[in-house]
PDB file of N, CA and C in Angstrom:
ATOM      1  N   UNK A1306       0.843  -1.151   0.000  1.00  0.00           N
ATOM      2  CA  UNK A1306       0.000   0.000   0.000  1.00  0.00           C
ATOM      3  C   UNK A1306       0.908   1.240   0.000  1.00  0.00           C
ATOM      4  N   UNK A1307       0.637   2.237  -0.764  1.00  0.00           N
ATOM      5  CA  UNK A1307       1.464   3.552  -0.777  1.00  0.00           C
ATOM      6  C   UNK A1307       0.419   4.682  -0.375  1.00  0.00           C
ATOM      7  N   UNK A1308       0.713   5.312   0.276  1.00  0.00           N
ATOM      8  CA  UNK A1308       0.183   6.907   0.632  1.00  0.00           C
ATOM      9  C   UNK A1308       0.801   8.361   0.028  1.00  0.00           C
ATOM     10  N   UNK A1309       0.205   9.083  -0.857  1.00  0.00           N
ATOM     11  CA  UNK A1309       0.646  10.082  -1.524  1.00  0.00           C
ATOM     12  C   UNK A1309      -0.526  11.557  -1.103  1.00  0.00           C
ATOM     13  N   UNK A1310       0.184  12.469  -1.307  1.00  0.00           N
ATOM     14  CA  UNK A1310      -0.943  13.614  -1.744  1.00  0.00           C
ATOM     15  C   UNK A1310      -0.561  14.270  -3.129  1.00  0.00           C
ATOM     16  N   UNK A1311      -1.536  14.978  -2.815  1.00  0.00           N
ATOM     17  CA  UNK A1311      -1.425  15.598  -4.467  1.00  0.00           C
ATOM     18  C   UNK A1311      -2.271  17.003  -4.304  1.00  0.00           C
ATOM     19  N   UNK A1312      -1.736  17.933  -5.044  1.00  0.00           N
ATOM     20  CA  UNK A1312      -2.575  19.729  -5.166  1.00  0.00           C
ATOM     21  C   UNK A1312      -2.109  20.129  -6.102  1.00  0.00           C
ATOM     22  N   UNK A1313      -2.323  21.431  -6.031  1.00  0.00           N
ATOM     23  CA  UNK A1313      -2.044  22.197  -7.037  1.00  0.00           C
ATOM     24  C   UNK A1313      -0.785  22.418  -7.235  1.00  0.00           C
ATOM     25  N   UNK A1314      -0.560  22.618  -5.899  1.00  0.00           N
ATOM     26  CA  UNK A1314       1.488  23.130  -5.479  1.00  0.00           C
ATOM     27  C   UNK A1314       2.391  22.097  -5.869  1.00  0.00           C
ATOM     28  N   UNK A1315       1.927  20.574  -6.412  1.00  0.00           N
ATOM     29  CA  UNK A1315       2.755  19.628  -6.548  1.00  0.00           C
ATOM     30  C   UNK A1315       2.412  18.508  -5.772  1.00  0.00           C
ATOM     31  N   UNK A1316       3.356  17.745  -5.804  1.00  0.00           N
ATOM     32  CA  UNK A1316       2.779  16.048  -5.038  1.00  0.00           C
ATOM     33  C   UNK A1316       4.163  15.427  -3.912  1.00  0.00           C
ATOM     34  N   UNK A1317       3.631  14.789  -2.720  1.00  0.00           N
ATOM     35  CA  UNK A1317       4.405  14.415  -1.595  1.00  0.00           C
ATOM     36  C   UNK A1317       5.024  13.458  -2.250  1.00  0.00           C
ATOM     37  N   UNK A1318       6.311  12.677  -1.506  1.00  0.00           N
ATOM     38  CA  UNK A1318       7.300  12.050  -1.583  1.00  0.00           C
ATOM     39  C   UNK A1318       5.858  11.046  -1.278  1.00  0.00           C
ATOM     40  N   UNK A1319       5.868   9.530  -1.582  1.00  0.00           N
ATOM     41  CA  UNK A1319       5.223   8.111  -1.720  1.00  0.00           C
ATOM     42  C   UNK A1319       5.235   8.061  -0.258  1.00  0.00           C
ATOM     43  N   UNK A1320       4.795   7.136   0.402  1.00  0.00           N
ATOM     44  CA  UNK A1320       4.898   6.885   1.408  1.00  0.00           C
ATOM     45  C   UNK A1320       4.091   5.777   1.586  1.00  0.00           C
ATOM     46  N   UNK A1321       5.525   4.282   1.631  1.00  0.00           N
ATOM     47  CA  UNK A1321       5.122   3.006   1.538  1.00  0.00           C
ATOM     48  C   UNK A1321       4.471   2.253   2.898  1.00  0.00           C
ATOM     49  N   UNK A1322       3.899   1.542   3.059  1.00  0.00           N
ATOM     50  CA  UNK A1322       3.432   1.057   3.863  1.00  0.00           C
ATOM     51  C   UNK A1322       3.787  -0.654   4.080  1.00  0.00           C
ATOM     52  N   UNK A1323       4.468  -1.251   5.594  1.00  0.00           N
ATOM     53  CA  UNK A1323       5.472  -2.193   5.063  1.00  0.00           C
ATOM     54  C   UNK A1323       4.529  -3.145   4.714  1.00  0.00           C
ATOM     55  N   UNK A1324       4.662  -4.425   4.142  1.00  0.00           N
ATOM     56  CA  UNK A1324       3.620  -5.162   3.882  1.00  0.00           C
ATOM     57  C   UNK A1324       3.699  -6.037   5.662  1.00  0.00           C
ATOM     58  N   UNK A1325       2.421  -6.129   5.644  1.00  0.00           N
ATOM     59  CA  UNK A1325       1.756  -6.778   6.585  1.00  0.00           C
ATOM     60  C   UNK A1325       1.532  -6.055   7.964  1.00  0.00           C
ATOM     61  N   UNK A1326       2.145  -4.784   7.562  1.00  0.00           N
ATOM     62  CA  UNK A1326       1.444  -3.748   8.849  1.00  0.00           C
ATOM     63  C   UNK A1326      -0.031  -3.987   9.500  1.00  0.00           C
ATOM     64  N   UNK A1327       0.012  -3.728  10.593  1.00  0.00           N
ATOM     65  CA  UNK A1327      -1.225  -3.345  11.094  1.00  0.00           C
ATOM     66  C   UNK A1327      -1.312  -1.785  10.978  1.00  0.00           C
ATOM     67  N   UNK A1328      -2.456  -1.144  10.705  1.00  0.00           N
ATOM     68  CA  UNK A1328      -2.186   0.477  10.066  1.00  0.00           C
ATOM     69  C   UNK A1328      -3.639   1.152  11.385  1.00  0.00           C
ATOM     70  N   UNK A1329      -2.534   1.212  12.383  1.00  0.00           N
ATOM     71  CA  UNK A1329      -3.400   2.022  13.510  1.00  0.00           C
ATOM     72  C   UNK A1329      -2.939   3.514  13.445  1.00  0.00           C
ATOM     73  N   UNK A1330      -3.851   3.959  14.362  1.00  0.00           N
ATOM     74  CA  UNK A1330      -3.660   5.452  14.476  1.00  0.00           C
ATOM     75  C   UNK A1330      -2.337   5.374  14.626  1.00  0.00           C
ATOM     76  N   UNK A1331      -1.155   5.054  15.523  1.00  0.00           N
ATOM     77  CA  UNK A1331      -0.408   5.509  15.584  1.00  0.00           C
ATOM     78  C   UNK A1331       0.882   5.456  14.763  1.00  0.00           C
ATOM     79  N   UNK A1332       0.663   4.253  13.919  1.00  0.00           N
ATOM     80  CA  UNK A1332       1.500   3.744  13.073  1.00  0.00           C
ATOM     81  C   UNK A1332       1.176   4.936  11.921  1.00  0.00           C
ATOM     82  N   UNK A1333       0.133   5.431  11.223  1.00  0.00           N
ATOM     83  CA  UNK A1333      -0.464   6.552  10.749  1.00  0.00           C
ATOM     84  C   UNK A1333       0.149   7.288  10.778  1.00  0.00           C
ATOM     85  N   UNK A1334       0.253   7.909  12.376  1.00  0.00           N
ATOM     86  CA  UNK A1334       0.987   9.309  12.656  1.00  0.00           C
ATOM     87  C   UNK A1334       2.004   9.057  12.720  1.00  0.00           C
ATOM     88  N   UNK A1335       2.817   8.390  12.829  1.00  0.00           N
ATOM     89  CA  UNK A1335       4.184   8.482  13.356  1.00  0.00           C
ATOM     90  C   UNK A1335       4.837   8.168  11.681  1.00  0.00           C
ATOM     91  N   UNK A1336       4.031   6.980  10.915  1.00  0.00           N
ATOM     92  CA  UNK A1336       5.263   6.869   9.690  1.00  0.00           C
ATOM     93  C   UNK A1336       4.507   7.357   8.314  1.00  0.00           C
ATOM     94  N   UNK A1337       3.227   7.985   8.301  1.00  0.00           N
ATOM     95  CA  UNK A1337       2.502   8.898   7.087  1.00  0.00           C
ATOM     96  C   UNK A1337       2.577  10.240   7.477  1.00  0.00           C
ATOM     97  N   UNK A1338       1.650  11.228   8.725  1.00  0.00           N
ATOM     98  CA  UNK A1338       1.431  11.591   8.605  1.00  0.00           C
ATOM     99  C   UNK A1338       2.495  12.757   9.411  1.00  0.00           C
ATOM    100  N   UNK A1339       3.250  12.240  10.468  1.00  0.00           N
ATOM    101  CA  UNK A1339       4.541  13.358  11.008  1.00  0.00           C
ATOM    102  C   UNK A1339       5.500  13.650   9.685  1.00  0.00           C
ATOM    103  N   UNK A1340       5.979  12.523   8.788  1.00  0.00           N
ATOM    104  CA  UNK A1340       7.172  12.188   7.762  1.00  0.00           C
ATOM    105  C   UNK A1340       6.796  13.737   6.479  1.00  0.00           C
ATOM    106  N   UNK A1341       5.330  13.603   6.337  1.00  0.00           N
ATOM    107  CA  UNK A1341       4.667  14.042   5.411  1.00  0.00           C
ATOM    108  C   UNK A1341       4.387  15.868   5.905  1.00  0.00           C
ATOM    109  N   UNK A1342       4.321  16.145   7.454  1.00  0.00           N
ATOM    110  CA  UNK A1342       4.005  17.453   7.707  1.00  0.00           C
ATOM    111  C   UNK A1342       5.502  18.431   8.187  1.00  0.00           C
ATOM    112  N   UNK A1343       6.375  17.258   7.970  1.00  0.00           N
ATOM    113  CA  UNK A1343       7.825  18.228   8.276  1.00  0.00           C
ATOM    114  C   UNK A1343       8.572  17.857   6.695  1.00  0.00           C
ATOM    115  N   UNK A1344       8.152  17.256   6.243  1.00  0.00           N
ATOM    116  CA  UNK A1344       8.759  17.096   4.909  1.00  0.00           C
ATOM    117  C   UNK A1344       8.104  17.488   3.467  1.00  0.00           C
ATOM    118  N   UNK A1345       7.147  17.437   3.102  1.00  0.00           N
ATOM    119  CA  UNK A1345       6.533  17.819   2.255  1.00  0.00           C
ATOM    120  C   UNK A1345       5.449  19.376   2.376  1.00  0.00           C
ATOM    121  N   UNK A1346       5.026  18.984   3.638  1.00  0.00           N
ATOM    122  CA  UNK A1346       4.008  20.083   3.845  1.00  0.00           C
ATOM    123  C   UNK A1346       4.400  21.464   4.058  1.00  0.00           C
ATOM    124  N   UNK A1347       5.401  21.884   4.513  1.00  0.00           N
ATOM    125  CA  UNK A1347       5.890  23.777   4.640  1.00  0.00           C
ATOM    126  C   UNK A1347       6.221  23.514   2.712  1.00  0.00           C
ATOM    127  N   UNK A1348       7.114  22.578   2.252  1.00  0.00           N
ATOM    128  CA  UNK A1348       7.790  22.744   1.110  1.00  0.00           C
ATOM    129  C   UNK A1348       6.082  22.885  -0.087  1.00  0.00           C
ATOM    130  N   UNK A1349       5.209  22.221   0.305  1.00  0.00           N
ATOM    131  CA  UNK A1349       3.899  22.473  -0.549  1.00  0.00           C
ATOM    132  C   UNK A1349       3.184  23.917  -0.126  1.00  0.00           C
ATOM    133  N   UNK A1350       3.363  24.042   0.673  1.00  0.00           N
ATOM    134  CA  UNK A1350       2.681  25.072   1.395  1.00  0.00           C
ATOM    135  C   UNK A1350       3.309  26.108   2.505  1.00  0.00           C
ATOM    136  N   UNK A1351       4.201  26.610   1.357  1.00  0.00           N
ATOM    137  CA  UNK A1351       4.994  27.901   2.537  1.00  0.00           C
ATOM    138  C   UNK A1351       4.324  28.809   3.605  1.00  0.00           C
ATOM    139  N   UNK A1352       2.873  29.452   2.928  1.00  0.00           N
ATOM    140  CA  UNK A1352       2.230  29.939   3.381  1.00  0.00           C
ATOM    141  C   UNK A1352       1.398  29.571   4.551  1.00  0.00           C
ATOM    142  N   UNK A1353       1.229  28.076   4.551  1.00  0.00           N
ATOM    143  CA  UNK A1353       0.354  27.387   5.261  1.00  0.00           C
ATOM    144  C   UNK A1353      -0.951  27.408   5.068  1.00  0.00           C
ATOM    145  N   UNK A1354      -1.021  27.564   4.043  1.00  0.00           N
ATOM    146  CA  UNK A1354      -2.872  27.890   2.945  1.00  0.00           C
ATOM    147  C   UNK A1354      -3.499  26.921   2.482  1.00  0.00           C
ATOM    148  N   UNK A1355      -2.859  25.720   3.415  1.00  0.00           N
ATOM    149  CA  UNK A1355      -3.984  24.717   2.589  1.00  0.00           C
ATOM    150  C   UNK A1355      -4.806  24.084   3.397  1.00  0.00           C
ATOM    151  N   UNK A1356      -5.917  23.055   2.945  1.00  0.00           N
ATOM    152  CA  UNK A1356      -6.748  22.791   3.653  1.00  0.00           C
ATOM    153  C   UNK A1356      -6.577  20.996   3.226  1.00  0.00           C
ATOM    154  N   UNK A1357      -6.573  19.712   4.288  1.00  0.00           N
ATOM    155  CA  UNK A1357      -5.570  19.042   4.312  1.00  0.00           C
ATOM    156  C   UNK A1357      -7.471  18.127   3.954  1.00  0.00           C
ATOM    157  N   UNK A1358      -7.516  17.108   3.019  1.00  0.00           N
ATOM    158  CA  UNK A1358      -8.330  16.839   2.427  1.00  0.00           C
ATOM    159  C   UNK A1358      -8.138  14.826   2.824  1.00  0.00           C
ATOM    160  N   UNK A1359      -8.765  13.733   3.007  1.00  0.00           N
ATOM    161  CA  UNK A1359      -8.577  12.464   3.496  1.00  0.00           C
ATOM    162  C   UNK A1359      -9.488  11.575   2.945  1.00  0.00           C
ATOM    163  N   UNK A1360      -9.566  10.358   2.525  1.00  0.00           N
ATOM    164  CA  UNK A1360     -11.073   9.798   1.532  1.00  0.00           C
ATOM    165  C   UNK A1360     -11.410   9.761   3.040  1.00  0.00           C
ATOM    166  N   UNK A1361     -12.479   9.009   2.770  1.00  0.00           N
ATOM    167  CA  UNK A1361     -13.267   8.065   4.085  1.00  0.00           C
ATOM    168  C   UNK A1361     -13.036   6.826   4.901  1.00  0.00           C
ATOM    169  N   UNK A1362     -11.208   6.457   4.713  1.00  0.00           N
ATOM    170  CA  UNK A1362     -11.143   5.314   5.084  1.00  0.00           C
ATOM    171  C   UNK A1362     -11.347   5.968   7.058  1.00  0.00           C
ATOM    172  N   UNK A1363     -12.033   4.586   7.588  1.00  0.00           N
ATOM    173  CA  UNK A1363     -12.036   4.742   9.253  1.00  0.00           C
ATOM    174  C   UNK A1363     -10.910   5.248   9.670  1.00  0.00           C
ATOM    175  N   UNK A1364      -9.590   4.637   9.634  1.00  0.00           N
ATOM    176  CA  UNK A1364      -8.942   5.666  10.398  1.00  0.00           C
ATOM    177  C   UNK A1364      -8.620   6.709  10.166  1.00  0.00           C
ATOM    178  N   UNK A1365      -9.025   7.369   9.102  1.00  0.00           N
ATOM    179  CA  UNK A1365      -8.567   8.861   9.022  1.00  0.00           C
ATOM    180  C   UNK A1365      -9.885   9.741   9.949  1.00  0.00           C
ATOM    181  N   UNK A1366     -10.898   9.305  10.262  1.00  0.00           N
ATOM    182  CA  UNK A1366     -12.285   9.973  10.969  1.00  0.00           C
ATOM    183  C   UNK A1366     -11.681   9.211  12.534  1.00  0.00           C
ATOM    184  N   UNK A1367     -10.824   8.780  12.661  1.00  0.00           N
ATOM    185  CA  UNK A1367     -10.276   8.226  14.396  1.00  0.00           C
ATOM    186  C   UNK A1367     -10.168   9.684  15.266  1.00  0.00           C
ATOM    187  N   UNK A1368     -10.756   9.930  16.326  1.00  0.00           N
ATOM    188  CA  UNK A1368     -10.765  10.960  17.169  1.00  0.00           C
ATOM    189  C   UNK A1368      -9.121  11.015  17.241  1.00  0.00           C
ATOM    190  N   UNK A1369      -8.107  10.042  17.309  1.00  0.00           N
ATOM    191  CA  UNK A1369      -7.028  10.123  17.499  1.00  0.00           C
ATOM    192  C   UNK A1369      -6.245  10.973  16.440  1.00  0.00           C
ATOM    193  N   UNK A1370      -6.449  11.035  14.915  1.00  0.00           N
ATOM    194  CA  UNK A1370      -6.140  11.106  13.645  1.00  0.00           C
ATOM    195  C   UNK A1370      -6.622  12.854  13.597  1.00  0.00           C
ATOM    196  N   UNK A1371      -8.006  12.727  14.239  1.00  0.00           N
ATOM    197  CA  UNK A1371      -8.283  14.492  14.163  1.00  0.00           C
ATOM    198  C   UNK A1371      -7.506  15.276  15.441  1.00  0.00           C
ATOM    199  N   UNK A1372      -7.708  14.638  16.618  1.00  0.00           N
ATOM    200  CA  UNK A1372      -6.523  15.376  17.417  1.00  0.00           C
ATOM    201  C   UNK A1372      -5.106  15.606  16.880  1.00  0.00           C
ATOM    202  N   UNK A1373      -4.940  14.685  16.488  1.00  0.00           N
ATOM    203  CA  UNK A1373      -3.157  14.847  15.987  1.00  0.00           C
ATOM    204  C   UNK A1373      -3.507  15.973  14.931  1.00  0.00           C
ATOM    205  N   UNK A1374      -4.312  16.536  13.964  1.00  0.00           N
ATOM    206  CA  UNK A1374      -4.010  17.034  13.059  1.00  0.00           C
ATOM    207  C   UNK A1374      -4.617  18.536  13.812  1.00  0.00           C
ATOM    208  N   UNK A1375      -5.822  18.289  14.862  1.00  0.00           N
ATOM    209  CA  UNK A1375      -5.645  20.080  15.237  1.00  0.00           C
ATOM    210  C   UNK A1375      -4.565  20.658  15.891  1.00  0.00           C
ATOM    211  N   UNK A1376      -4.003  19.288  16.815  1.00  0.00           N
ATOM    212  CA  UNK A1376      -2.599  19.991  17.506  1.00  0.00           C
ATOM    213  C   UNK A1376      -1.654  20.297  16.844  1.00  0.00           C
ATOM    214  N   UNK A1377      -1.466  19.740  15.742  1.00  0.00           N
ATOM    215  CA  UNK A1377      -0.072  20.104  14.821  1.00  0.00           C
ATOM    216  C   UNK A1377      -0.902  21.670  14.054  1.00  0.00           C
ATOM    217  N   UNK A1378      -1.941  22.049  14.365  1.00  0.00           N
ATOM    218  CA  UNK A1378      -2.547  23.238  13.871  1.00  0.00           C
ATOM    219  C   UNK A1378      -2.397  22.997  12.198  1.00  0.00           C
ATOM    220  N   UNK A1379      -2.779  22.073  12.008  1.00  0.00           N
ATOM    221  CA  UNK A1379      -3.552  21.708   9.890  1.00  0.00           C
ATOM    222  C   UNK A1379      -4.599  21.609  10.143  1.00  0.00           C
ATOM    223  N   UNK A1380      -5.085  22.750   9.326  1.00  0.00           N
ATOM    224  CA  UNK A1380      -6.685  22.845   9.082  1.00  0.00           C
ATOM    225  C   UNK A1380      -7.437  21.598   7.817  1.00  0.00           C
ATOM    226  N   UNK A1381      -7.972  21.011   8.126  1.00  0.00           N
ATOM    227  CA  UNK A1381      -8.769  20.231   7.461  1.00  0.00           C
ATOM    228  C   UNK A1381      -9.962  20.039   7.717  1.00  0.00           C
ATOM    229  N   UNK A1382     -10.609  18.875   6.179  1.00  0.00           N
ATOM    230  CA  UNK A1382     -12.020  19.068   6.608  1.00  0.00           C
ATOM    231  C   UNK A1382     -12.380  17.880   7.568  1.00  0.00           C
ATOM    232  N   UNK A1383     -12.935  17.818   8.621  1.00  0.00           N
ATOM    233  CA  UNK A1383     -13.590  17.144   9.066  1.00  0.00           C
ATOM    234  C   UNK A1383     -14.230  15.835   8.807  1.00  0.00           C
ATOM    235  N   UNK A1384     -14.062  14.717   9.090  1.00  0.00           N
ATOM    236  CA  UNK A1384     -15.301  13.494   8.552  1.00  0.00           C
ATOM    237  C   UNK A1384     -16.753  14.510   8.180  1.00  0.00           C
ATOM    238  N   UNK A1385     -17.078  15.048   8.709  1.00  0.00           N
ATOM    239  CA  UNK A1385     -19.037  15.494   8.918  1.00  0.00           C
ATOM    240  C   UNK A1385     -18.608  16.373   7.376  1.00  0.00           C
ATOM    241  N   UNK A1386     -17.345  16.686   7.190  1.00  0.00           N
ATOM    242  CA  UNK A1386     -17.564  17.775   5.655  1.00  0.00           C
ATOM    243  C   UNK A1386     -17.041  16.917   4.999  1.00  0.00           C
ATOM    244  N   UNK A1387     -16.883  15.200   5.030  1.00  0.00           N
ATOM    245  CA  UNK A1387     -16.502  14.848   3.487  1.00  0.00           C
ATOM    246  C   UNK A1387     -17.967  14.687   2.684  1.00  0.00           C
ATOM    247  N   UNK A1388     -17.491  14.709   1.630  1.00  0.00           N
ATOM    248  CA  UNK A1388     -18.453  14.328   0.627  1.00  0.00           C
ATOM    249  C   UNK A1388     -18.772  12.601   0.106  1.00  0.00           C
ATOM    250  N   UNK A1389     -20.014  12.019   0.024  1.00  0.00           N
ATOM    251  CA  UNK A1389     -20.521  11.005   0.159  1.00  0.00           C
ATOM    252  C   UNK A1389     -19.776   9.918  -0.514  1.00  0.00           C
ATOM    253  N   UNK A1390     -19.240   8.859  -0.438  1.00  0.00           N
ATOM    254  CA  UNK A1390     -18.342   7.709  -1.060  1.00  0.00           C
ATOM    255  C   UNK A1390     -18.674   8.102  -3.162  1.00  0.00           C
ATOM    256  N   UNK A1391     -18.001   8.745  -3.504  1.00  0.00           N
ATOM    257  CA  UNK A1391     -18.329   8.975  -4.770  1.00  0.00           C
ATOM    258  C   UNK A1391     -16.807   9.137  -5.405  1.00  0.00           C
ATOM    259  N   UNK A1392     -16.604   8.283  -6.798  1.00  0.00           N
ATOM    260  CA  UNK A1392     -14.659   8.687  -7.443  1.00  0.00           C
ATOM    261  C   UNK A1392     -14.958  10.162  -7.381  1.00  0.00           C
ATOM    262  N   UNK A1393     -15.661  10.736  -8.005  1.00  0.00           N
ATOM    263  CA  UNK A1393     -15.483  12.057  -8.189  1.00  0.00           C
ATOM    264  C   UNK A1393     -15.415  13.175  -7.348  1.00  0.00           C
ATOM    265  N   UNK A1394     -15.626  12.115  -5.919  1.00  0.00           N
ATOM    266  CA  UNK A1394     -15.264  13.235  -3.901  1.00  0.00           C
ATOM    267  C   UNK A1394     -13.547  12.467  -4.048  1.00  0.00           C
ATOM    268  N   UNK A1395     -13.167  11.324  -4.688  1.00  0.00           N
ATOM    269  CA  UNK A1395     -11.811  11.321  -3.727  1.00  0.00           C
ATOM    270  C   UNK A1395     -10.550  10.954  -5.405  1.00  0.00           C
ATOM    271  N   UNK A1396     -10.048  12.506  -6.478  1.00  0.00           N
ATOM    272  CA  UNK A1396      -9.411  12.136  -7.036  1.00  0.00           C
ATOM    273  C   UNK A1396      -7.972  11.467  -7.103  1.00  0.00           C
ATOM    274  N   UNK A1397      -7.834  11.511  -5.785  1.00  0.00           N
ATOM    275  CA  UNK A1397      -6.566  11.178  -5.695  1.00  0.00           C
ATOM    276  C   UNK A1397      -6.709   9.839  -6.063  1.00  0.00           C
ATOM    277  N   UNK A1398      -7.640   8.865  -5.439  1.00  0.00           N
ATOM    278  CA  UNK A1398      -8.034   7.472  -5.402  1.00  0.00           C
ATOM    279  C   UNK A1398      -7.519   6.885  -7.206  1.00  0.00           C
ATOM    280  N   UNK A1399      -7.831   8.155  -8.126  1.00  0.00           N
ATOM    281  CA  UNK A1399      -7.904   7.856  -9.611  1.00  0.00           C
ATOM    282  C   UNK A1399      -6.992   8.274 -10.360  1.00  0.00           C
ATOM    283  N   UNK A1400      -6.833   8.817  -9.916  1.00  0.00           N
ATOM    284  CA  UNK A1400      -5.226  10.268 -10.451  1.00  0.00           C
ATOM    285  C   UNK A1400      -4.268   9.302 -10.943  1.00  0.00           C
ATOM    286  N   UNK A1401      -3.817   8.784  -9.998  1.00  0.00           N
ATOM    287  CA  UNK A1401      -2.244   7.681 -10.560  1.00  0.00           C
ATOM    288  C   UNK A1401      -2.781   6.535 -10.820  1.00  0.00           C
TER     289      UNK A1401
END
């Protein structure tokens, strides 16, 4: 499994997932989503202007997954503001 983003500003370094992980919150934060907000994220977003976007898999809606992302102060949308299981709510899913 690989984890990427993608915007306007350009696209994050891959971010592999080892095979046979268990993929909990913390495994999440510690080897996707810390790797990805000191490494890719000031370099995508100097300004800090973006708004940090997730499909619907469960652990990204984990109370654990939204704490980590208000304390690191990234604004994103919320589970309650994604848009309904549809390709055309999650392009990344289709993109590559």
């Amino acid at each position: 499994m690989v984890w990427m983003s993608i915007s306007a500003n350009g696209v994050s370094k891959p971010r592999f997932v080892q095979p046979g992980a268990k993929i909990s919150s913390e495994y999440y934060i510690q080897k996707i989503l810390k790797p990805f907000l000191k490494d890719d994220y000031c370099r995508l977003y100097p300004n800090d202007d973006a708004v940090f976007h997730q499909d619907s898999a469960p652990l990204h809606a984990s109370r654990v997954i939204q704490k980590f992302l208000t304390d690191q102060q990234v604004q994103f949308l919320s589970p309650q503001q994604w848009m309904s299981n549809s390709p055309d709510a999650e392009p990344c899913d289709y993109f590559l």
